[in-house]
């Protein structure tokens, strides 16, 4: 695995086990408890780079273990202290990621005497302020809430000497550039900057140029990448109702679909789908999106993670970066209009060394998105024939109607021969 390294660090450090990473006993014991056998390539390379004290940029695909790539060296260097204000700041784009990152720290710091916690918007700022005020070593935060806490004077960040900007591409996609820059400007001049991302866009580069000093760049060019372990399939379906019918059929007939993450583009669709399918499978389905109260969302995530609920319906934003063990299937109930969203969605399955399946439901209007995704991946997605006994609905929802009527979509013939008709179109577009 180390042969794929592309910078000088690899030649210098041929490391393949956690022991050889120069971790200490508390960390090795924690990793032993977690059960990881070998560090991933980004972990191998980020460790000595971060330990060197220089600014570091780590680029590796989703699901390659970037969180531990920065947590291991940070915890390795962190000494016990009674200082009140945080020394390490980790910024992530969403509340869910704050919670998840804090949970990862908890596992890795199990045998260390450390204070850590997370802050995020949408919950009582006083309570969160209180947690911080009691003294903290590592703070995980979304940029907005962080600024609020600094502005109210509860939190001081002049003591931070290491800052991590995680999932930075997402952070910029979600429009946090301004807040991010605000935070960076509030930090002390002397500090180590660490940044992790799945992609290195022009936006990200700009941020690096403005705030990083002679960074070491680690880029893992993946072979046998997580995406290759994911089987990708599309079904061409005429409308919402038929998509629901197919999902229902899967839930009834497919025992291999153990843990299903269903993605939809917006809250409204998430709720509509939850109501429609939830009635048919009471107790099996749960949902998260940004309008749900924080507790509801945390509970939904817990129930899905533990297997109590077989299906979690999530919007792109609520599902960002979320990491669940053993998701057997990702179902894209709608087709993302941005290829990057597709990659992020399907990256929720096939994590670490597991296999997974990603199924995408595509209606006629979404055909062009499928084409864009295929171009982006330089790979065609297999079109699966519809099951014979699938009920094809001729009812269109209000949202579907205007566009579809324009295209004479309801004509009998189109629906009956949908497979062929769609297929021709894909080929033509390609
Ligand atoms: P990324 O941030 O690159 O998308 P994460 O840090 O969320 O990836 O890690 C993805 C999954 O891989 C998590 O479930 C994590 O616990 C697991 N993981 C991390 N490091 C290892 C490792 N060395 N061996 C096996 N699994 C790992
Ligand atoms: Mg990550």
Coordinates of C-alpha atoms and ligand atoms in Angstrom, one line a residue:
X1 CA 0.0 0.0 0.0
X2 CA 2.9 2.3 0.7
X3 CA 4.2 2.0 -2.9
X4 CA 1.5 4.3 -4.0
X5 CA 2.9 7.3 -2.1
X6 CA 3.8 10.2 -4.1
X7 CA 5.8 12.5 -1.9
X8 CA 9.2 12.2 -0.1
X9 CA 7.7 11.1 3.1
X10 CA 6.9 7.7 1.7
X11 CA 10.4 6.8 0.8
X12 CA 11.6 8.0 4.2
X13 CA 9.0 6.2 6.2
X14 CA 8.0 2.8 5.0
X15 CA 5.4 2.1 7.6
X16 CA 2.7 -0.5 7.6
X17 CA 1.6 -1.1 11.1
X18 CA 0.2 1.1 13.8
X19 CA 3.2 0.2 16.0
X20 CA 5.6 1.6 13.4
X21 CA 3.8 4.9 13.4
X22 CA 5.4 5.8 16.7
X23 CA 2.2 5.9 18.6
X24 CA 2.3 5.7 22.3
X25 CA 0.7 3.0 24.5
X26 CA -2.6 4.7 25.3
X27 CA -3.2 5.2 21.6
X28 CA -2.2 1.7 20.6
X29 CA -4.4 0.3 23.2
X30 CA -7.3 2.4 22.1
X31 CA -6.8 1.3 18.4
X32 CA -6.5 -2.3 19.6
X33 CA -9.9 -1.9 21.3
X34 CA -11.4 -0.4 18.1
X35 CA -10.1 -3.3 16.2
X36 CA -8.2 -1.6 13.3
X37 CA -5.5 -3.7 11.9
X38 CA -3.5 -1.4 9.7
X39 CA -3.3 2.3 9.1
X40 CA -4.8 3.5 5.8
X41 CA -2.4 5.2 3.2
X42 CA -3.5 8.7 4.2
X43 CA -2.9 7.8 7.9
X44 CA 0.5 6.5 7.1
X45 CA 1.5 9.6 5.3
X46 CA -0.2 12.3 7.4
X47 CA 1.3 11.0 10.6
X48 CA 4.9 12.1 10.1
X49 CA 3.9 15.2 8.2
X50 CA 1.7 16.5 11.0
X51 CA 4.3 15.5 13.7
X52 CA 6.9 17.6 11.8
X53 CA 4.9 20.7 12.8
X54 CA 4.5 22.0 9.3
X55 CA 1.2 23.0 7.7
X56 CA -0.4 19.9 6.0
X57 CA -2.9 19.4 3.3
X58 CA -4.3 15.9 3.0
X59 CA -6.4 14.9 0.0
X60 CA -7.9 11.4 -0.2
X61 CA -11.2 10.0 -1.3
X62 CA -14.2 9.8 1.1
X63 CA -14.1 6.8 3.4
X64 CA -10.3 6.5 3.5
X65 CA -9.9 7.3 7.2
X66 CA -9.0 11.0 7.1
X67 CA -10.4 11.7 10.6
X68 CA -7.9 9.3 12.3
X69 CA -5.2 10.6 10.0
X70 CA -5.2 13.9 11.9
X71 CA -6.5 12.7 15.2
X72 CA -3.6 10.2 15.7
X73 CA -0.7 12.7 15.5
X74 CA -2.7 15.4 17.3
X75 CA -3.4 13.1 20.3
X76 CA 0.2 11.8 20.1
X77 CA 1.5 15.3 20.8
X78 CA -1.1 16.6 23.1
X79 CA 0.1 16.9 26.7
X80 CA -2.1 17.0 29.8
X81 CA -2.9 20.5 30.8
X82 CA -5.3 22.4 33.0
X83 CA -5.5 25.4 30.7
X84 CA -9.0 26.5 30.3
X85 CA -9.2 27.5 26.7
X86 CA -8.9 25.0 23.8
X87 CA -5.5 24.2 22.3
X88 CA -6.8 22.2 19.3
X89 CA -9.6 23.4 17.1
X90 CA -11.3 21.1 14.6
X91 CA -13.8 22.7 12.2
X92 CA -16.3 20.6 10.3
X93 CA -19.2 21.6 8.1
X94 CA -22.2 20.1 9.8
X95 CA -23.6 19.4 13.3
X96 CA -23.7 15.6 12.5
X97 CA -20.0 15.7 11.7
X98 CA -19.3 17.5 15.0
X99 CA -21.0 14.7 16.9
X100 CA -19.3 12.0 14.8
X101 CA -15.9 13.6 15.2
X102 CA -16.3 13.9 19.0
X103 CA -17.3 10.3 19.1
X104 CA -14.1 9.4 17.2
X105 CA -12.0 11.4 19.7
X106 CA -13.8 9.6 22.5
X107 CA -12.7 6.2 21.1
X108 CA -9.2 7.2 20.4
X109 CA -8.6 9.1 23.6
X110 CA -10.1 6.4 25.8
X111 CA -6.9 5.9 27.8
X112 CA -5.9 9.6 27.9
X113 CA -6.9 12.3 30.4
X114 CA -8.3 14.9 28.0
X115 CA -11.2 17.3 27.8
X116 CA -13.0 17.6 24.5
X117 CA -16.4 18.5 23.1
X118 CA -18.4 19.9 20.3
X119 CA -20.4 23.0 19.5
X120 CA -22.9 23.5 16.7
X121 CA -25.8 25.7 15.8
X122 CA -29.5 25.0 16.3
X123 CA -29.2 24.2 20.0
X124 CA -29.0 26.3 23.1
X125 CA -25.9 28.5 22.9
X126 CA -25.8 28.9 26.7
X127 CA -25.6 25.2 27.4
X128 CA -22.9 24.8 24.8
X129 CA -21.1 27.8 26.1
X130 CA -21.1 26.4 29.6
X131 CA -19.5 23.2 28.4
X132 CA -16.7 25.1 26.8
X133 CA -16.4 27.5 29.7
X134 CA -15.6 24.6 32.1
X135 CA -12.3 24.0 30.3
X136 CA -11.5 22.1 27.2
X137 CA -8.5 20.8 25.3
X138 CA -10.0 19.9 21.9
X139 CA -12.9 21.7 20.5
X140 CA -14.9 20.5 17.5
X141 CA -17.1 23.1 15.9
X142 CA -19.1 24.3 13.0
X143 CA -17.7 27.8 12.0
X144 CA -20.9 29.7 12.6
X145 CA -21.5 28.6 16.2
X146 CA -17.8 29.0 16.9
X147 CA -17.9 32.6 15.9
X148 CA -21.0 33.2 18.0
X149 CA -19.3 31.8 21.1
X150 CA -16.2 33.9 20.5
X151 CA -18.3 37.0 20.0
X152 CA -20.1 36.5 23.3
X153 CA -16.8 36.3 25.0
X154 CA -17.4 32.8 26.4
X155 CA -14.8 31.2 24.3
X156 CA -11.2 32.4 23.7
X157 CA -9.3 30.9 20.7
X158 CA -6.0 32.8 21.0
X159 CA -4.7 29.6 22.8
X160 CA -5.2 27.4 19.7
X161 CA -2.0 26.1 18.3
X162 CA -3.3 23.5 15.9
X163 CA -6.4 24.0 13.7
X164 CA -7.9 21.3 11.5
X165 CA -10.3 22.2 8.7
X166 CA -12.0 19.0 7.8
X167 CA -14.2 18.3 4.8
X168 CA -13.1 21.7 3.6
X169 CA -14.6 21.1 0.1
X170 CA -18.0 20.6 1.7
X171 CA -17.5 23.6 3.9
X172 CA -17.0 25.8 0.9
X173 CA -19.8 24.1 -1.0
X174 CA -22.2 25.0 1.8
X175 CA -21.1 28.6 1.7
X176 CA -19.0 28.8 4.8
X177 CA -16.0 30.5 3.2
X178 CA -16.7 33.8 4.9
X179 CA -17.1 32.3 8.4
X180 CA -14.1 30.1 7.9
X181 CA -11.9 33.1 7.0
X182 CA -13.3 35.0 10.0
X183 CA -12.2 32.2 12.3
X184 CA -8.8 31.9 10.7
X185 CA -8.2 35.6 11.2
X186 CA -9.1 35.3 14.9
X187 CA -6.6 32.6 15.5
X188 CA -3.1 33.4 16.7
X189 CA -0.5 33.9 13.9
X190 CA 1.7 31.1 15.2
X191 CA -0.2 27.9 14.7
X192 CA -0.1 24.7 12.6
X193 CA -2.8 24.5 9.9
X194 CA -4.1 21.2 8.8
X195 CA -6.7 20.7 6.1
X196 CA -8.4 17.6 4.9
X197 CA -10.6 17.2 1.9
X198 CA -11.8 14.6 -0.7
X199 CA -11.0 17.0 -3.6
X200 CA -8.7 19.9 -4.2
X201 CA -10.8 22.5 -6.0
X202 CA -9.7 26.0 -7.1
X203 CA -11.7 27.4 -4.1
X204 CA -9.7 25.2 -1.7
X205 CA -6.4 26.2 -3.3
X206 CA -7.3 29.8 -2.8
X207 CA -7.8 29.3 0.9
X208 CA -4.5 27.5 1.1
X209 CA -2.6 30.3 -0.6
X210 CA -4.1 32.8 1.7
X211 CA -3.6 31.1 5.0
X212 CA -1.1 28.2 4.8
X213 CA 2.6 28.5 5.1
X214 CA 4.7 26.2 2.9
X215 CA 2.3 23.3 3.4
X216 CA 3.2 19.7 2.9
X217 CA 0.7 18.3 0.5
X218 CA -0.3 14.6 0.7
X219 CA -2.4 13.3 -2.1
X220 CA -3.5 9.7 -2.2
X221 CA -4.1 8.7 -5.8
X222 CA -6.3 5.8 -5.3
X223 CA -6.0 2.5 -6.9
X224 CA -8.6 0.0 -5.8
X225 CA -10.4 3.0 -4.5
X226 CA -13.5 2.7 -2.3
X227 CA -15.6 3.6 -5.3
X228 CA -14.5 0.6 -7.2
X229 CA -15.8 -1.6 -4.4
X230 CA -19.2 -0.2 -4.9
X231 CA -21.5 -1.9 -7.4
X232 CA -23.5 0.9 -9.2
X233 CA -26.9 0.3 -10.7
X234 CA -29.6 2.5 -12.1
X235 CA -33.3 1.9 -12.6
X236 CA -35.3 4.0 -15.0
X237 CA -38.6 4.8 -13.5
X238 CA -41.3 7.2 -14.7
X239 CA -42.4 9.0 -11.5
X240 CA -42.3 9.3 -7.7
X241 CA -45.1 6.7 -7.2
X242 CA -43.3 4.1 -9.2
X243 CA -40.1 4.8 -7.4
X244 CA -42.0 4.2 -4.1
X245 CA -43.3 1.0 -5.5
X246 CA -39.8 -0.2 -6.3
X247 CA -38.5 0.7 -2.9
X248 CA -41.4 -1.1 -1.3
X249 CA -40.7 -4.2 -3.4
X250 CA -37.0 -4.1 -2.3
X251 CA -38.0 -3.8 1.3
X252 CA -40.4 -6.8 1.0
X253 CA -38.3 -9.1 -1.1
X254 CA -34.6 -8.3 -0.7
X255 CA -33.1 -9.9 2.4
X256 CA -29.6 -8.7 1.4
X257 CA -30.8 -5.1 1.8
X258 CA -30.0 -5.0 5.5
X259 CA -29.0 -1.4 6.1
X260 CA -30.3 1.1 3.6
X261 CA -29.5 4.7 3.3
X262 CA -32.0 6.5 1.1
X263 CA -30.9 9.9 -0.3
X264 CA -33.3 12.6 -1.5
X265 CA -32.5 16.1 -2.7
X266 CA -34.7 18.2 -0.3
X267 CA -36.6 18.2 3.0
X268 CA -40.0 18.2 1.4
X269 CA -39.3 15.0 -0.5
X270 CA -37.7 13.4 2.5
X271 CA -40.9 14.0 4.5
X272 CA -43.2 12.9 1.7
X273 CA -41.2 9.7 1.2
X274 CA -41.1 9.1 5.0
X275 CA -44.8 9.4 5.3
X276 CA -45.5 7.3 2.2
X277 CA -43.2 4.4 2.9
X278 CA -43.2 4.7 6.6
X279 CA -46.9 3.8 6.7
X280 CA -46.2 0.5 4.8
X281 CA -43.2 -0.5 7.0
X282 CA -44.0 0.8 10.5
X283 CA -40.8 0.9 12.7
X284 CA -38.4 0.3 9.9
X285 CA -38.0 3.8 8.5
X286 CA -36.5 6.9 10.0
X287 CA -35.5 10.3 8.6
X288 CA -33.1 13.1 9.1
X289 CA -33.0 16.6 7.5
X290 CA -32.1 20.0 8.7
X291 CA -35.6 21.0 9.8
X292 CA -35.8 18.2 12.4
X293 CA -34.9 19.1 16.0
X294 CA -31.4 18.2 16.9
X295 CA -32.5 15.4 19.3
X296 CA -34.7 13.9 16.7
X297 CA -31.8 13.8 14.3
X298 CA -29.4 12.3 16.8
X299 CA -31.9 9.6 17.7
X300 CA -32.6 8.8 14.1
X301 CA -28.9 8.4 13.5
X302 CA -28.5 6.2 16.6
X303 CA -31.5 3.9 15.6
X304 CA -30.1 3.5 12.1
X305 CA -26.6 2.8 13.3
X306 CA -27.7 0.2 15.8
X307 CA -29.9 -1.6 13.2
X308 CA -33.1 -0.8 15.0
X309 CA -34.3 1.0 11.9
X310 CA -33.5 -0.7 8.6
X311 CA -33.9 2.5 6.5
X312 CA -32.6 6.0 7.0
X313 CA -33.9 8.7 4.7
X314 CA -31.5 11.7 4.5
X315 CA -31.1 14.8 2.5
X316 CA -27.7 15.6 1.0
X317 CA -26.9 18.2 3.6
X318 CA -28.0 16.2 6.6
X319 CA -26.1 13.2 5.2
X320 CA -22.8 15.0 4.5
X321 CA -19.8 13.1 5.7
X322 CA -21.9 10.9 8.0
X323 CA -20.3 7.6 8.5
X324 CA -22.3 4.5 9.3
X325 CA -20.8 1.0 9.7
X326 CA -22.0 -1.6 7.2
X327 CA -24.4 0.3 5.0
X328 CA -25.3 -2.4 2.6
X329 CA -27.2 -0.2 0.1
X330 CA -27.3 3.4 -0.8
X331 CA -30.5 4.3 -2.7
X332 CA -30.6 7.6 -4.5
X333 CA -34.3 8.1 -4.6
X334 CA -33.7 11.0 -6.9
X335 CA -30.7 11.6 -9.1
X336 CA -28.3 14.4 -7.8
X337 CA -27.9 17.2 -10.3
X338 CA -24.3 17.6 -9.3
X339 CA -22.0 14.7 -9.8
X340 CA -20.0 15.5 -6.6
X341 CA -23.2 14.9 -4.6
X342 CA -23.6 11.5 -6.2
X343 CA -20.0 10.5 -5.3
X344 CA -20.6 11.7 -1.7
X345 CA -23.9 9.8 -1.4
X346 CA -22.6 6.5 -2.7
X347 CA -19.4 6.8 -0.6
X348 CA -21.6 6.1 2.4
X349 CA -21.5 2.4 1.5
X350 CA -18.3 0.4 0.7
X351 CA -16.5 2.2 3.6
X352 CA -13.1 1.0 4.7
X353 CA -12.7 -2.6 3.5
X354 CA -16.4 -3.4 2.9
X355 CA -18.3 -3.9 -0.3
X356 CA -21.5 -2.0 -1.0
X357 CA -24.2 -1.4 -3.6
X358 CA -25.5 2.0 -4.8
X359 CA -28.8 2.1 -6.6
X360 CA -30.1 5.2 -8.4
X361 CA -33.7 5.9 -9.4
X362 CA -33.8 8.0 -12.5
X363 CA -36.8 9.5 -14.1
X364 CA -36.9 11.1 -17.5
X365 CA -36.1 14.6 -16.3
X366 CA -33.1 13.2 -14.4
X367 CA -31.6 11.4 -17.4
X368 CA -29.3 14.3 -18.1
X369 CA -28.0 14.2 -14.5
X370 CA -27.2 10.5 -15.0
X371 CA -25.2 11.4 -18.1
X372 CA -23.3 14.1 -16.3
X373 CA -22.4 11.7 -13.5
X374 CA -21.2 9.1 -15.9
X375 CA -19.0 11.6 -17.7
X376 CA -17.6 12.8 -14.4
X377 CA -16.7 9.2 -13.3
X378 CA -15.7 8.2 -16.8
X379 CA -17.8 5.2 -16.3
X380 CA -21.2 4.0 -17.4
X381 CA -23.6 2.8 -14.8
X382 CA -25.4 -0.4 -15.4
X383 CA -29.1 -0.1 -16.2
X384 CA -31.1 -2.8 -14.6
X385 CA -34.4 -4.0 -16.1
X386 CA -37.4 -3.3 -13.9
X387 CA -38.8 -6.3 -12.0
X388 CA -41.6 -7.9 -14.0
X389 CA -44.1 -7.5 -11.1
X390 CA -43.3 -3.9 -10.3
X391 CA -46.4 -1.8 -10.4
X392 CA -45.9 1.1 -12.8
X393 CA -47.9 4.0 -11.6
X394 CA -49.4 6.5 -14.1
X395 CA -50.0 9.0 -11.4
X396 CA -47.7 12.0 -11.3
X397 CA -47.2 14.2 -8.2
X398 CA -47.9 17.9 -8.4
X399 CA -44.2 18.6 -8.7
X400 CA -43.7 16.2 -11.5
X401 CA -46.7 17.4 -13.6
X402 CA -45.7 20.7 -15.3
X403 CA -42.4 19.5 -16.7
X404 CA -43.7 16.1 -17.6
X405 CA -46.8 17.4 -19.4
X406 CA -44.6 19.7 -21.4
X407 CA -42.8 16.7 -22.7
X408 CA -45.9 14.8 -23.5
X409 CA -44.7 12.4 -20.9
X410 CA -47.9 10.8 -20.1
X411 CA -48.3 9.2 -23.5
X412 CA -49.0 5.5 -23.1
X413 CA -46.2 4.4 -25.4
X414 CA -43.5 6.2 -23.5
X415 CA -44.4 4.5 -20.3
X416 CA -44.7 1.0 -21.7
X417 CA -41.5 1.1 -23.6
X418 CA -39.7 3.2 -21.1
X419 CA -36.6 1.0 -20.8
X420 CA -35.8 1.1 -24.5
X421 CA -36.6 4.8 -24.9
X422 CA -34.4 5.8 -22.0
X423 CA -31.6 3.7 -23.0
X424 CA -31.4 5.2 -26.5
X425 CA -31.3 8.6 -24.9
X426 CA -28.4 7.7 -22.6
X427 CA -26.3 6.4 -25.5
X428 CA -27.1 9.4 -27.6
X429 CA -26.2 11.8 -24.8
X430 CA -22.9 10.0 -24.1
Ligands
LIG1 P1 -13.1 10.1 5.5 O1 -13.0 11.3 6.4 O2 -11.8 9.9 4.7 O3 -14.3 10.1 4.6 P2 -13.5 8.6 7.9 O4 -12.4 9.1 8.7 O5 -14.9 9.0 8.2 O6 -13.2 8.7 6.3 O7 -13.3 7.0 8.0 C1 -14.2 6.1 7.3 C2 -14.4 4.8 8.0 O8 -13.2 4.0 8.1 C3 -14.8 5.0 9.5 O9 -15.8 4.0 9.8 C4 -13.5 4.7 10.3 O10 -13.8 4.2 11.6 C5 -12.9 3.6 9.4 N1 -11.4 3.6 9.5 C6 -10.6 4.6 9.8 N2 -9.3 4.2 9.8 C7 -9.3 2.9 9.6 C8 -8.3 1.8 9.6 N3 -7.0 2.1 9.8 N4 -8.7 0.6 9.4 C9 -10.0 0.3 9.2 N5 -11.0 1.2 9.3 C10 -10.7 2.5 9.5
LIG2 MG1 -14.0 12.9 6.8

